[in-house]
CSV table of C-alpha atoms in Angstrom, one decimal:
chain,number,residue,atom,x,y,z
A,3,MET,CA,-13.1,17.1,-21.4
A,4,ARG,CA,-13.6,17.3,-17.6
A,5,THR,CA,-12.6,14.1,-15.6
A,6,LEU,CA,-14.4,13.3,-12.2
A,7,ILE,CA,-12.5,10.8,-10.0
A,8,VAL,CA,-14.5,9.3,-7.4
A,9,GLY,CA,-12.1,8.7,-4.7
A,10,ALA,CA,-9.1,10.1,-3.1
A,11,GLY,CA,-6.9,7.6,-2.3
A,12,GLN,CA,-3.5,6.2,-4.0
A,13,ALA,CA,-5.2,5.3,-7.4
A,14,ALA,CA,-7.2,8.7,-7.6
A,15,VAL,CA,-4.0,10.5,-7.0
A,16,GLN,CA,-2.2,8.6,-9.6
A,17,VAL,CA,-4.6,9.1,-12.1
A,18,ALA,CA,-4.4,12.5,-11.3
A,19,ALA,CA,-1.0,12.9,-11.4
A,20,SER,CA,-0.4,10.6,-14.7
A,21,LEU,CA,-3.1,12.9,-16.3
A,22,ARG,CA,-1.0,15.8,-16.0
A,23,GLU,CA,2.2,14.2,-16.6
A,24,PHE,CA,0.7,12.8,-19.9
A,25,GLY,CA,-0.5,16.7,-21.0
A,26,TYR,CA,-4.0,16.6,-20.0
A,27,ALA,CA,-5.0,19.8,-19.6
A,28,GLU,CA,-8.6,19.8,-19.1
A,29,PRO,CA,-10.1,20.1,-15.4
A,30,VAL,CA,-9.7,17.3,-12.7
A,31,THR,CA,-11.7,17.1,-9.6
A,32,LEU,CA,-11.1,14.2,-7.0
A,33,VAL,CA,-14.0,13.5,-4.9
A,34,GLY,CA,-13.1,11.5,-1.5
A,35,ALA,CA,-15.5,10.5,1.2
A,36,GLU,CA,-13.0,10.9,3.9
A,37,PRO,CA,-12.1,13.9,5.9
A,38,HIS,CA,-8.6,13.9,5.0
A,39,SER,CA,-6.2,15.2,2.3
A,40,PRO,CA,-4.9,12.1,0.1
A,41,TYR,CA,-2.7,10.1,2.3
A,42,GLN,CA,-0.7,6.6,2.5
A,43,ARG,CA,-2.8,3.7,3.9
A,44,PRO,CA,0.3,1.1,4.4
A,45,PRO,CA,2.1,3.1,7.3
A,46,LEU,CA,-1.0,3.0,9.3
A,47,SER,CA,-0.7,-0.2,10.8
A,48,LYS,CA,3.0,0.3,11.5
A,49,GLU,CA,2.4,3.7,12.9
A,50,LEU,CA,0.1,2.8,15.7
A,51,ALA,CA,3.1,2.0,18.2
A,52,ARG,CA,4.7,5.2,17.7
A,53,GLY,CA,2.4,7.6,20.0
A,54,HIS,CA,0.3,9.2,17.8
A,55,ILE,CA,-0.6,9.0,14.2
A,56,ASP,CA,-0.3,12.2,12.5
A,57,VAL,CA,-2.2,12.0,9.2
A,58,GLY,CA,-0.4,15.2,7.9
A,59,SER,CA,2.9,13.2,7.9
A,60,LEU,CA,1.5,10.5,5.6
A,61,SER,CA,0.2,13.0,3.0
A,62,LEU,CA,0.5,11.6,-0.6
A,63,ARG,CA,0.9,15.2,-1.8
A,64,ALA,CA,1.6,18.4,-0.6
A,65,ASP,CA,-1.5,20.8,-0.7
A,66,ASP,CA,0.4,23.2,-3.2
A,67,TRP,CA,1.6,20.0,-5.4
A,68,PHE,CA,-2.5,19.9,-6.2
A,69,ILE,CA,-2.7,23.9,-6.4
A,70,ALA,CA,0.5,23.8,-9.0
A,71,ARG,CA,-1.3,20.9,-11.2
A,72,ASP,CA,-4.9,22.8,-11.2
A,73,LEU,CA,-6.2,19.6,-9.6
A,74,GLN,CA,-9.2,20.1,-7.6
A,75,ILE,CA,-9.5,18.1,-4.1
A,76,VAL,CA,-12.9,17.9,-2.7
A,77,THR,CA,-13.3,15.9,0.8
A,78,GLY,CA,-15.6,15.0,2.9
A,79,GLU,CA,-18.3,14.0,0.0
A,80,HIS,CA,-19.7,10.8,-0.5
A,81,ILE,CA,-20.9,10.2,-4.0
A,82,ALA,CA,-24.1,8.2,-3.8
A,83,TYR,CA,-25.6,8.8,-7.6
A,84,VAL,CA,-24.3,9.1,-10.9
A,85,ASP,CA,-26.5,9.9,-14.0
A,86,LEU,CA,-24.1,8.8,-17.2
A,87,ASP,CA,-26.6,10.2,-19.4
A,88,ARG,CA,-26.9,13.6,-17.6
A,89,GLN,CA,-22.9,13.3,-16.7
A,90,LEU,CA,-23.8,14.2,-13.5
A,91,ALA,CA,-22.6,12.8,-10.2
A,92,LEU,CA,-24.5,13.7,-6.7
A,93,ALA,CA,-23.1,13.5,-3.3
A,94,VAL,CA,-25.0,12.7,0.0
A,95,SER,CA,-25.0,16.1,0.9
A,96,GLY,CA,-26.7,17.4,-2.4
A,97,ARG,CA,-23.5,18.8,-3.8
A,98,SER,CA,-23.4,18.0,-7.5
A,99,PHE,CA,-20.4,17.1,-9.9
A,100,THR,CA,-20.5,17.4,-13.5
A,101,PHE,CA,-17.8,15.4,-15.9
A,102,ASP,CA,-17.4,14.2,-19.3
A,103,ASN,CA,-14.8,11.1,-18.0
A,104,LEU,CA,-15.9,9.2,-14.7
A,105,VAL,CA,-13.1,7.3,-12.9
A,106,LEU,CA,-14.1,5.3,-10.2
A,107,ALA,CA,-11.4,4.8,-7.8
A,108,THR,CA,-13.6,3.9,-4.6
A,109,GLY,CA,-11.5,1.3,-2.6
A,110,CYS,CA,-12.3,-1.3,-0.3
A,111,ARG,CA,-13.9,-1.3,3.1
A,112,SER,CA,-13.3,-3.8,5.9
A,113,ARG,CA,-15.4,-6.8,6.0
A,114,ARG,CA,-17.3,-6.9,9.3
A,115,LEU,CA,-17.3,-9.3,11.8
A,116,THR,CA,-20.8,-10.6,11.7
A,117,VAL,CA,-21.6,-12.8,15.0
A,118,PRO,CA,-23.1,-11.6,18.1
A,119,GLY,CA,-21.7,-9.0,20.2
A,120,ALA,CA,-19.6,-7.8,17.1
A,121,GLU,CA,-21.1,-4.1,17.1
A,122,ALA,CA,-19.4,-3.9,20.8
A,123,ARG,CA,-17.6,-0.9,21.7
A,124,ARG,CA,-13.7,-1.5,21.7
A,125,VAL,CA,-14.0,-3.5,18.3
A,126,HIS,CA,-12.0,-1.9,16.2
A,127,TYR,CA,-11.2,-2.4,12.4
A,128,LEU,CA,-8.3,-0.8,10.4
A,129,ARG,CA,-8.5,0.7,7.1
A,130,SER,CA,-8.6,4.3,7.2
A,131,ALA,CA,-6.6,7.1,8.8
A,132,SER,CA,-9.8,7.7,11.4
A,133,ASP,CA,-9.9,4.1,12.0
A,134,ALA,CA,-6.2,4.5,12.9
A,135,VAL,CA,-6.5,7.0,15.2
A,136,SER,CA,-9.6,5.4,17.1
A,137,LEU,CA,-7.6,2.2,17.4
A,138,GLN,CA,-4.8,4.0,18.7
A,139,HIS,CA,-6.9,6.0,21.3
A,140,GLY,CA,-8.3,2.6,22.3
A,141,LEU,CA,-5.0,1.1,22.8
A,142,ALA,CA,-4.1,4.0,25.2
A,143,ASN,CA,-6.3,2.3,27.6
A,144,ALA,CA,-5.9,-1.6,26.7
A,145,ASN,CA,-3.5,-4.5,27.7
A,146,LYS,CA,-5.2,-7.5,26.4
A,147,ILE,CA,-5.8,-7.5,22.7
A,148,SER,CA,-7.4,-10.1,20.4
A,149,ILE,CA,-6.9,-9.8,16.7
A,150,ILE,CA,-9.5,-12.0,14.9
A,151,GLY,CA,-7.8,-12.7,11.5
A,152,ALA,CA,-4.2,-14.0,10.8
A,153,GLY,CA,-3.8,-11.9,7.5
A,154,TYR,CA,-1.9,-8.8,7.1
A,155,ILE,CA,-3.5,-6.2,9.1
A,156,GLY,CA,-3.9,-8.7,12.0
A,157,LEU,CA,-0.1,-9.7,11.9
A,158,GLU,CA,1.0,-6.2,11.6
A,159,VAL,CA,-1.4,-4.9,14.4
A,160,ALA,CA,-0.2,-7.7,16.3
A,161,ALA,CA,3.5,-6.8,15.8
A,162,SER,CA,2.7,-3.1,16.9
A,163,CYS,CA,1.0,-4.2,20.0
A,164,ILE,CA,3.9,-6.5,20.9
A,165,GLU,CA,5.8,-3.5,20.6
A,166,MET,CA,4.0,-1.5,22.8
A,167,GLY,CA,4.2,-4.0,25.7
A,168,MET,CA,0.7,-5.5,25.5
A,169,HIS,CA,-0.6,-9.2,25.6
A,170,VAL,CA,-1.8,-10.4,22.1
A,171,GLU,CA,-3.9,-13.1,21.0
A,172,VAL,CA,-4.4,-14.2,17.3
A,173,ILE,CA,-7.3,-16.0,16.3
A,174,ASP,CA,-8.3,-17.4,12.7
A,175,THR,CA,-10.4,-19.9,11.2
A,176,ALA,CA,-7.3,-21.0,8.9
A,177,HIS,CA,-4.6,-23.3,10.0
A,178,ARG,CA,-1.9,-21.3,9.3
A,179,LEU,CA,-0.8,-17.5,8.9
A,180,LEU,CA,-1.7,-15.8,5.8
A,181,GLU,CA,-3.2,-18.9,4.4
A,182,HIS,CA,-3.8,-17.4,1.0
A,183,ALA,CA,-1.2,-15.2,0.4
A,184,VAL,CA,2.1,-17.1,1.2
A,185,SER,CA,3.7,-20.5,1.2
A,186,GLU,CA,4.0,-22.7,4.3
A,187,THR,CA,7.3,-22.2,4.7
A,188,VAL,CA,6.9,-18.3,5.0
A,189,SER,CA,3.6,-19.1,7.4
A,190,ASP,CA,5.6,-21.0,9.5
A,191,HIS,CA,8.5,-18.8,9.9
A,192,LEU,CA,6.3,-15.6,10.9
A,193,GLN,CA,4.4,-17.7,13.3
A,194,ARG,CA,7.7,-18.8,15.1
A,195,ILE,CA,8.7,-14.7,15.0
A,196,HIS,CA,5.5,-13.9,16.7
A,197,LEU,CA,5.2,-16.8,18.8
A,198,GLY,CA,8.9,-16.0,20.0
A,199,ARG,CA,7.6,-12.3,20.9
A,200,GLY,CA,4.8,-13.4,23.0
A,201,VAL,CA,1.9,-13.7,20.7
A,202,SER,CA,-0.4,-16.6,21.3
A,203,PHE,CA,-2.3,-18.1,18.2
A,204,HIS,CA,-5.8,-20.1,18.0
A,205,LEU,CA,-5.6,-21.5,14.7
A,206,GLY,CA,-8.3,-23.4,12.9
A,207,GLN,CA,-10.8,-21.7,15.3
A,208,GLY,CA,-13.9,-19.6,14.4
A,209,VAL,CA,-15.2,-16.8,16.9
A,210,ARG,CA,-18.9,-17.5,17.9
A,211,ARG,CA,-19.6,-14.6,19.7
A,212,ILE,CA,-18.1,-11.5,21.2
A,213,ALA,CA,-18.8,-11.4,25.1
A,214,VAL,CA,-19.9,-8.1,26.3
A,215,ASP,CA,-19.7,-6.5,29.9
A,216,GLU,CA,-22.5,-4.5,31.8
A,217,VAL,CA,-21.4,-1.2,30.0
A,218,GLY,CA,-21.2,-2.7,26.5
A,219,ASN,CA,-17.4,-3.0,26.2
A,220,VAL,CA,-15.6,-6.3,25.4
A,221,ASP,CA,-15.2,-8.7,27.7
A,222,ALA,CA,-14.1,-11.7,25.7
A,223,VAL,CA,-14.1,-13.3,22.3
A,224,VAL,CA,-15.8,-16.8,22.4
A,225,LEU,CA,-14.2,-19.4,20.2
A,226,GLU,CA,-16.7,-21.9,18.4
A,227,ASN,CA,-15.0,-25.0,20.7
A,228,GLY,CA,-16.2,-22.7,23.7
A,229,GLU,CA,-13.1,-21.4,24.9
A,230,TRP,CA,-13.2,-17.8,26.5
A,231,ILE,CA,-10.2,-15.5,25.3
A,232,ALA,CA,-10.4,-12.7,27.6
A,233,ALA,CA,-9.9,-9.1,25.8
A,234,ASP,CA,-10.4,-5.4,26.7
A,235,LEU,CA,-9.9,-4.6,22.9
A,236,VAL,CA,-10.7,-6.8,19.5
A,237,VAL,CA,-9.1,-5.9,16.4
A,238,VAL,CA,-11.1,-7.5,13.2
A,239,GLY,CA,-9.0,-8.4,10.0
A,240,VAL,CA,-10.9,-10.2,8.2
A,241,GLY,CA,-10.4,-9.0,4.7
A,242,ALA,CA,-11.9,-6.1,2.9
A,243,SER,CA,-14.6,-5.8,0.2
A,244,PRO,CA,-14.5,-3.5,-2.8
A,245,SER,CA,-17.0,-0.5,-2.7
A,246,SER,CA,-18.9,-1.2,-5.7
A,247,GLU,CA,-22.3,0.3,-4.8
A,248,LEU,CA,-22.1,3.1,-7.7
A,249,ALA,CA,-20.6,0.4,-10.1
A,250,LEU,CA,-23.9,-2.1,-9.5
A,251,HIS,CA,-26.1,1.1,-9.6
A,252,LEU,CA,-24.5,1.7,-13.1
A,253,GLY,CA,-24.8,-1.9,-14.5
A,254,LEU,CA,-21.1,-2.2,-14.9
A,255,GLU,CA,-19.5,-5.9,-14.9
A,256,VAL,CA,-18.3,-6.9,-11.0
A,257,ASP,CA,-16.6,-9.8,-10.5
A,258,GLY,CA,-16.8,-11.0,-6.4
A,259,GLY,CA,-17.8,-7.1,-6.0
A,260,PHE,CA,-14.7,-5.7,-7.9
A,261,ILE,CA,-15.4,-4.0,-10.7
A,262,VAL,CA,-13.9,-5.6,-13.9
A,263,THR,CA,-11.5,-3.4,-16.3
A,264,ASP,CA,-9.6,-4.2,-19.3
A,265,GLY,CA,-6.0,-3.5,-19.2
A,266,ARG,CA,-6.3,0.2,-19.8
A,267,GLY,CA,-8.7,0.4,-17.2
A,268,ARG,CA,-12.0,0.5,-18.8
A,269,THR,CA,-15.2,-0.9,-17.3
A,270,SER,CA,-17.7,-2.5,-19.5
A,271,ASP,CA,-19.3,0.7,-20.0
A,272,PRO,CA,-16.9,2.6,-22.1
A,273,ARG,CA,-17.8,6.0,-20.2
A,274,VAL,CA,-16.6,4.7,-17.2
A,275,HIS,CA,-12.8,3.7,-16.0
A,276,ALA,CA,-12.0,2.0,-12.8
A,277,ALA,CA,-8.7,1.7,-10.9
A,278,GLY,CA,-7.5,0.7,-7.2
A,279,ASP,CA,-8.3,-1.6,-4.8
A,280,CYS,CA,-12.1,-1.6,-6.2
A,281,ALA,CA,-11.2,-3.1,-9.6
A,282,ILE,CA,-10.1,-5.8,-11.2
A,283,ARG,CA,-8.2,-6.5,-14.5
A,284,ALA,CA,-10.0,-9.4,-16.5
A,285,GLN,CA,-6.3,-10.5,-17.2
A,286,GLN,CA,-3.2,-10.1,-15.9
A,287,ALA,CA,0.0,-11.0,-17.4
A,288,ASP,CA,-0.3,-14.6,-17.1
A,289,GLY,CA,-3.4,-14.5,-18.9
A,290,HIS,CA,-5.5,-15.0,-15.7
A,291,ARG,CA,-7.7,-12.8,-13.5
A,292,HIS,CA,-5.9,-12.0,-10.0
A,293,ARG,CA,-7.5,-10.0,-7.1
A,294,ILE,CA,-4.8,-7.8,-6.1
A,295,THR,CA,-5.3,-5.2,-3.7
A,296,SER,CA,-1.7,-3.2,-3.2
A,297,VAL,CA,-0.2,0.1,-4.1
A,298,GLN,CA,2.0,-1.5,-6.6
A,299,ASN,CA,-1.5,-2.6,-8.5
A,300,ALA,CA,-3.4,0.8,-7.5
A,301,VAL,CA,-0.5,2.8,-9.2
A,302,ALA,CA,-0.4,0.5,-12.2
A,303,GLN,CA,-3.8,0.5,-12.8
A,304,ALA,CA,-4.0,4.4,-12.5
A,305,LYS,CA,-1.5,4.9,-15.0
A,306,ALA,CA,-3.3,2.9,-17.3
A,307,VAL,CA,-6.7,4.7,-16.9
A,308,ALA,CA,-4.7,8.2,-17.2
A,309,ALA,CA,-3.2,6.8,-20.4
A,310,ASP,CA,-6.2,6.0,-22.1
A,311,LEU,CA,-7.9,9.2,-20.8
A,312,ALA,CA,-5.0,11.2,-22.2
A,313,GLY,CA,-5.3,9.2,-25.5
A,314,LEU,CA,-1.9,7.7,-25.2
A,315,PRO,CA,-0.7,3.8,-25.6
A,316,SER,CA,-0.7,1.6,-22.8
A,317,SER,CA,2.3,0.7,-21.1
A,318,PRO,CA,3.5,-2.8,-20.7
A,319,ALA,CA,2.0,-4.9,-18.0
A,320,GLU,CA,3.8,-4.9,-14.5
A,321,VAL,CA,4.8,-7.5,-12.4
A,322,PRO,CA,2.8,-7.3,-9.2
A,323,TRP,CA,4.7,-7.1,-5.8
A,324,PHE,CA,3.6,-6.3,-2.2
A,325,TRP,CA,5.3,-6.1,1.1
A,326,SER,CA,4.6,-6.4,4.8
A,327,THR,CA,6.7,-5.4,7.6
A,328,GLN,CA,6.2,-7.2,11.2
A,329,TYR,CA,8.8,-6.1,13.8
A,330,ASP,CA,12.3,-6.3,12.1
A,331,VAL,CA,11.0,-8.7,9.6
A,332,LYS,CA,10.6,-7.4,6.1
A,333,LEU,CA,8.4,-9.9,3.8
A,334,GLN,CA,8.2,-9.3,0.0
A,335,LEU,CA,6.2,-11.0,-2.4
A,336,ALA,CA,6.3,-10.6,-6.5
A,337,GLY,CA,4.7,-12.4,-9.4
A,338,LEU,CA,1.6,-14.2,-10.1
A,339,ARG,CA,0.6,-17.7,-9.1
A,340,THR,CA,-2.1,-19.7,-9.9
A,341,GLY,CA,-1.5,-23.1,-8.3
A,342,GLY,CA,0.2,-25.9,-9.0
A,343,GLU,CA,3.7,-24.5,-9.4
A,344,ASP,CA,6.6,-26.0,-7.7
A,345,ILE,CA,7.8,-24.5,-4.8
A,346,GLU,CA,11.4,-24.5,-3.6
A,347,ALA,CA,12.8,-23.0,-0.4
A,348,ARG,CA,16.1,-21.4,-0.8
A,349,LEU,CA,17.7,-20.9,2.5
A,350,SER,CA,20.7,-18.6,3.5
A,351,GLU,CA,23.3,-19.1,6.1
A,352,ASP,CA,21.4,-16.7,8.3
A,353,PRO,CA,18.3,-17.9,9.1
A,354,THR,CA,16.4,-14.6,9.7
A,355,ARG,CA,17.1,-14.2,5.6
A,356,PHE,CA,15.6,-16.4,3.1
A,357,HIS,CA,13.5,-16.9,0.0
A,358,VAL,CA,10.8,-19.0,-1.5
A,359,VAL,CA,10.3,-19.1,-5.2
A,360,TYR,CA,7.6,-20.9,-7.5
A,361,THR,CA,8.4,-22.2,-10.6
A,362,ARG,CA,6.6,-23.3,-13.5
A,363,ASP,CA,8.3,-25.6,-15.8
A,364,GLY,CA,11.4,-24.4,-14.2
A,365,VAL,CA,10.9,-21.0,-15.0
A,366,PRO,CA,10.2,-18.5,-12.0
A,367,VAL,CA,6.6,-17.0,-11.8
A,368,ALA,CA,6.9,-15.9,-8.5
A,369,GLY,CA,8.7,-15.7,-5.1
A,370,GLU,CA,8.6,-14.3,-1.2
A,371,PHE,CA,11.6,-12.9,0.5
A,372,ILE,CA,12.4,-12.6,4.1
A,373,ASN,CA,14.8,-9.9,4.8
A,374,GLN,CA,16.3,-10.0,1.5
A,375,PRO,CA,15.4,-6.4,-0.3
A,376,ALA,CA,18.5,-6.4,-2.5
A,377,GLN,CA,17.6,-10.1,-3.8
A,378,PHE,CA,14.3,-9.5,-3.9
A,379,LEU,CA,14.8,-6.3,-6.4
A,380,SER,CA,16.9,-8.8,-8.5
A,381,PHE,CA,13.9,-11.3,-8.7
A,382,ARG,CA,11.8,-8.7,-9.4
A,383,ARG,CA,13.8,-7.1,-12.3
A,384,ALA,CA,14.3,-10.8,-13.9
A,385,LEU,CA,10.5,-11.3,-13.6
A,386,GLU,CA,10.0,-8.0,-15.5
A,387,SER,CA,12.5,-8.8,-18.1
A,388,SER,CA,11.1,-12.3,-18.8
A,389,LEU,CA,7.4,-10.3,-19.0
A,390,ALA,CA,8.8,-8.1,-21.2
A,391,ALA,CA,10.5,-10.8,-23.4
A,392,ALA,CA,7.1,-12.9,-23.5
A,393,GLY,CA,5.7,-9.5,-24.8
A,394,GLY,CA,2.6,-10.3,-22.5
A,395,PRO,CA,-0.7,-8.9,-22.9
A,396,ARG,CA,-1.6,-5.7,-22.4
B,5,MET,CA,11.2,22.1,9.0
B,6,SER,CA,14.3,22.1,7.0
B,7,LEU,CA,14.6,23.5,3.6
B,8,VAL,CA,16.3,20.8,1.0
B,9,ARG,CA,17.3,21.3,-2.3
B,10,PHE,CA,16.8,18.9,-4.8
B,11,ILE,CA,18.7,19.4,-8.4
B,12,ASP,CA,17.0,17.1,-10.7
B,13,PRO,CA,18.4,14.9,-14.0
B,14,ALA,CA,17.8,18.0,-16.1
B,15,GLY,CA,19.4,20.6,-13.8
B,16,VAL,CA,16.2,22.4,-12.3
B,17,VAL,CA,16.7,23.4,-8.7
B,18,TYR,CA,13.9,22.5,-6.4
B,19,ASP,CA,13.9,24.1,-2.6
B,20,VAL,CA,11.3,22.3,-0.7
B,21,ASN,CA,10.4,22.2,2.9
B,22,ALA,CA,10.6,18.9,4.6
B,23,ALA,CA,7.9,18.3,7.2
B,24,PRO,CA,9.4,16.8,10.7
B,25,GLY,CA,9.4,12.7,10.5
B,26,GLN,CA,9.2,13.1,6.5
B,27,SER,CA,12.4,11.3,4.8
B,28,VAL,CA,14.0,13.2,2.2
B,29,MET,CA,12.3,10.9,-0.5
B,30,MET,CA,9.0,11.8,0.8
B,31,ALA,CA,9.8,15.8,0.7
B,32,ALA,CA,10.7,15.2,-3.0
B,33,VAL,CA,7.5,13.1,-3.6
B,34,VAL,CA,5.0,15.3,-1.6
B,35,HIS,CA,6.1,18.3,-3.6
B,36,GLY,CA,6.3,16.7,-6.9
B,37,VAL,CA,10.1,16.9,-7.7
B,38,PRO,CA,10.7,15.2,-11.3
B,39,GLY,CA,13.1,11.9,-11.2
B,40,MET,CA,12.0,11.1,-7.8
B,41,VAL,CA,10.3,7.7,-9.0
B,42,ALA,CA,10.1,6.2,-5.2
B,43,GLU,CA,7.9,3.2,-6.3
B,44,CYS,CA,7.4,1.7,-3.2
B,45,GLY,CA,6.9,4.6,-0.8
B,46,GLY,CA,9.9,4.3,1.0
B,47,ASN,CA,9.9,0.8,1.9
B,48,LEU,CA,13.0,0.0,0.9
B,49,THR,CA,12.2,-2.1,-1.8
B,50,CYS,CA,12.6,-0.7,-5.2
B,51,ALA,CA,15.9,1.6,-5.4
B,52,THR,CA,14.2,4.0,-7.2
B,53,CYS,CA,14.9,7.1,-5.0
B,54,HIS,CA,18.7,7.0,-5.5
B,55,VAL,CA,20.2,10.4,-4.8
B,56,TYR,CA,23.9,11.8,-5.0
B,57,VAL,CA,25.3,13.6,-1.9
B,58,ASP,CA,27.8,15.9,-3.0
B,59,GLU,CA,31.4,15.7,-1.2
B,60,GLN,CA,30.6,19.0,1.1
B,61,TRP,CA,27.6,17.5,2.7
B,62,ARG,CA,28.7,13.9,2.9
B,63,ASP,CA,29.8,13.8,6.7
B,64,LEU,CA,26.4,15.6,7.8
B,65,ILE,CA,24.4,12.9,5.8
B,66,GLY,CA,26.1,9.9,6.3
B,67,SER,CA,26.8,6.6,4.3
B,68,PRO,CA,24.9,3.7,4.4
B,69,THR,CA,26.1,1.4,6.7
B,70,ALA,CA,28.3,-1.3,5.4
B,71,GLY,CA,26.5,-4.9,4.5
B,72,SER,CA,23.3,-2.8,5.2
B,73,ASP,CA,20.0,-3.4,3.2
B,74,GLU,CA,20.7,0.0,1.6
B,75,ASP,CA,24.2,-0.9,0.6
B,76,ALA,CA,23.3,-3.9,-0.8
B,77,MET,CA,20.9,-2.4,-2.9
B,78,LEU,CA,22.7,0.4,-4.0
B,79,ASP,CA,24.6,-2.2,-6.0
B,80,LEU,CA,21.7,-2.4,-8.0
B,81,THR,CA,20.4,1.0,-8.8
B,82,SER,CA,19.9,1.9,-12.4
B,83,SER,CA,22.4,5.1,-12.6
B,84,PRO,CA,25.8,3.9,-11.4
B,85,ARG,CA,26.7,4.0,-7.8
B,86,GLU,CA,29.0,6.7,-6.7
B,87,PRO,CA,30.6,7.4,-3.5
B,88,GLY,CA,27.9,9.7,-2.5
B,89,SER,CA,25.0,7.6,-3.5
B,90,ARG,CA,21.9,7.3,-1.1
B,91,LEU,CA,18.5,5.9,-1.0
B,92,SER,CA,16.9,9.2,0.0
B,93,CYS,CA,13.8,7.1,1.7
B,94,GLN,CA,16.5,6.0,4.1
B,95,VAL,CA,17.8,9.7,4.8
B,96,ALA,CA,16.2,11.9,7.5
B,97,PRO,CA,16.4,15.7,6.5
B,98,PRO,CA,19.2,17.7,7.9
B,99,ASP,CA,18.9,20.2,10.6
B,100,VAL,CA,20.6,22.5,8.6
B,101,ASP,CA,18.8,24.2,5.4
B,102,GLY,CA,20.3,24.0,1.9
B,103,VAL,CA,21.8,20.8,1.7
B,104,GLU,CA,21.5,19.5,-2.0
B,105,PHE,CA,20.6,16.2,-3.2
B,106,ARG,CA,21.3,15.6,-6.8
B,107,ILE,CA,18.6,13.1,-8.2
B,108,ALA,CA,20.1,10.2,-10.1
B,109,PRO,CA,19.0,10.4,-13.6
B,110,GLU,CA,17.9,6.6,-14.2
B,111,GLN,CA,15.7,5.3,-11.4
B,112,MET,CA,14.3,2.1,-12.9
């Protein structure tokens, strides 16, 4: 039973690793579209300030690790067509791959800015190692940076640019930072930190267009209110959308572009599994559907897929968690919330360390921690214990 | 490059090359040393890269700063904290070859 994994990111590598760990001895091939061997994405936004990005130092596993486990890695091949009946996948290059089991771990891509001028030179995105290298080259000759999007990518890049001594403006249509991800308390705290470091914010402001100079470079970001923000480089961080072309072409059930799976990673077609940022579980432990794109989620989904393919029972549901680092601020989140929870900020004597807890009927369901990693760990374990005690859905 | 020695919970010895800039944790992970869970990838979030450093190496490797995040998290590890306990994501490979790190038996 040959397994073909489309993708070579965190989820893809975890499927392969767990398959071998679970005793699966059949051929496994990972096919990635990027030119690099599998690497870690989260450090990219933080490595920007460190001189040069060495993709090799970000490897998820050493080359000999793949060889020792008889895992075939193919890079630089974009799978564009799959025939499930003939068990055949075709790359754009014409190269073909055969399989018995197919796993889609195609990830997400950056959502593009669509306003006039968005295709100008020196408008950057940050998703892949190639993006990061290109951005770093751009930053070497830039001083005035405009960042469109006050989400994780935008804020982490803002912090890196400030650390490099640049002038940074952050623009978002939302009225507060990380609007859909964190509480107002945490938004406000992060905004104060960034303001204190010299970042300027333009919140509640859409972008009308990117003004371009006579040679095609970015000149300014023009806001909906007519304001011009001079910029010699723009970074766009307005979210990501799943790479689900193959899933659509195979007629799999998708939701907002995400491939819908059950708790074992099975898609609506029993011949196909999916894991990672491109996939969404029909139900998380709280019975609701959540869009979660994180390392933890990718790893959890990948383990479920591998267990199913290896014929093992699935492991218990996990508590989702996530982190972001901006300057010396470590933000850590855990749990699931659907709205309507009671929110309580728990301050400490040190104003740089606090957390916010979401409770439902008095029971903690999620939390946001600022510079309290030990408390965060205890909190996450408590959520895990109550999830295990509740015997949540698998 | 320095050669780092890991002893997994079963007592098996692994000698791996740590690349420049890589933490001791990452050196174990990229080479697939068993028992190194490292759930969070080196972000000081999970305390699942717990190792023991034997007394002869402790001066070289150093101890976590009292009151630091690593220090606080070592109180929450699954295997008991000992004087040589470290979270290996916070340890840079030493300049000398052959320093030993025993991987704590329970990580989660």
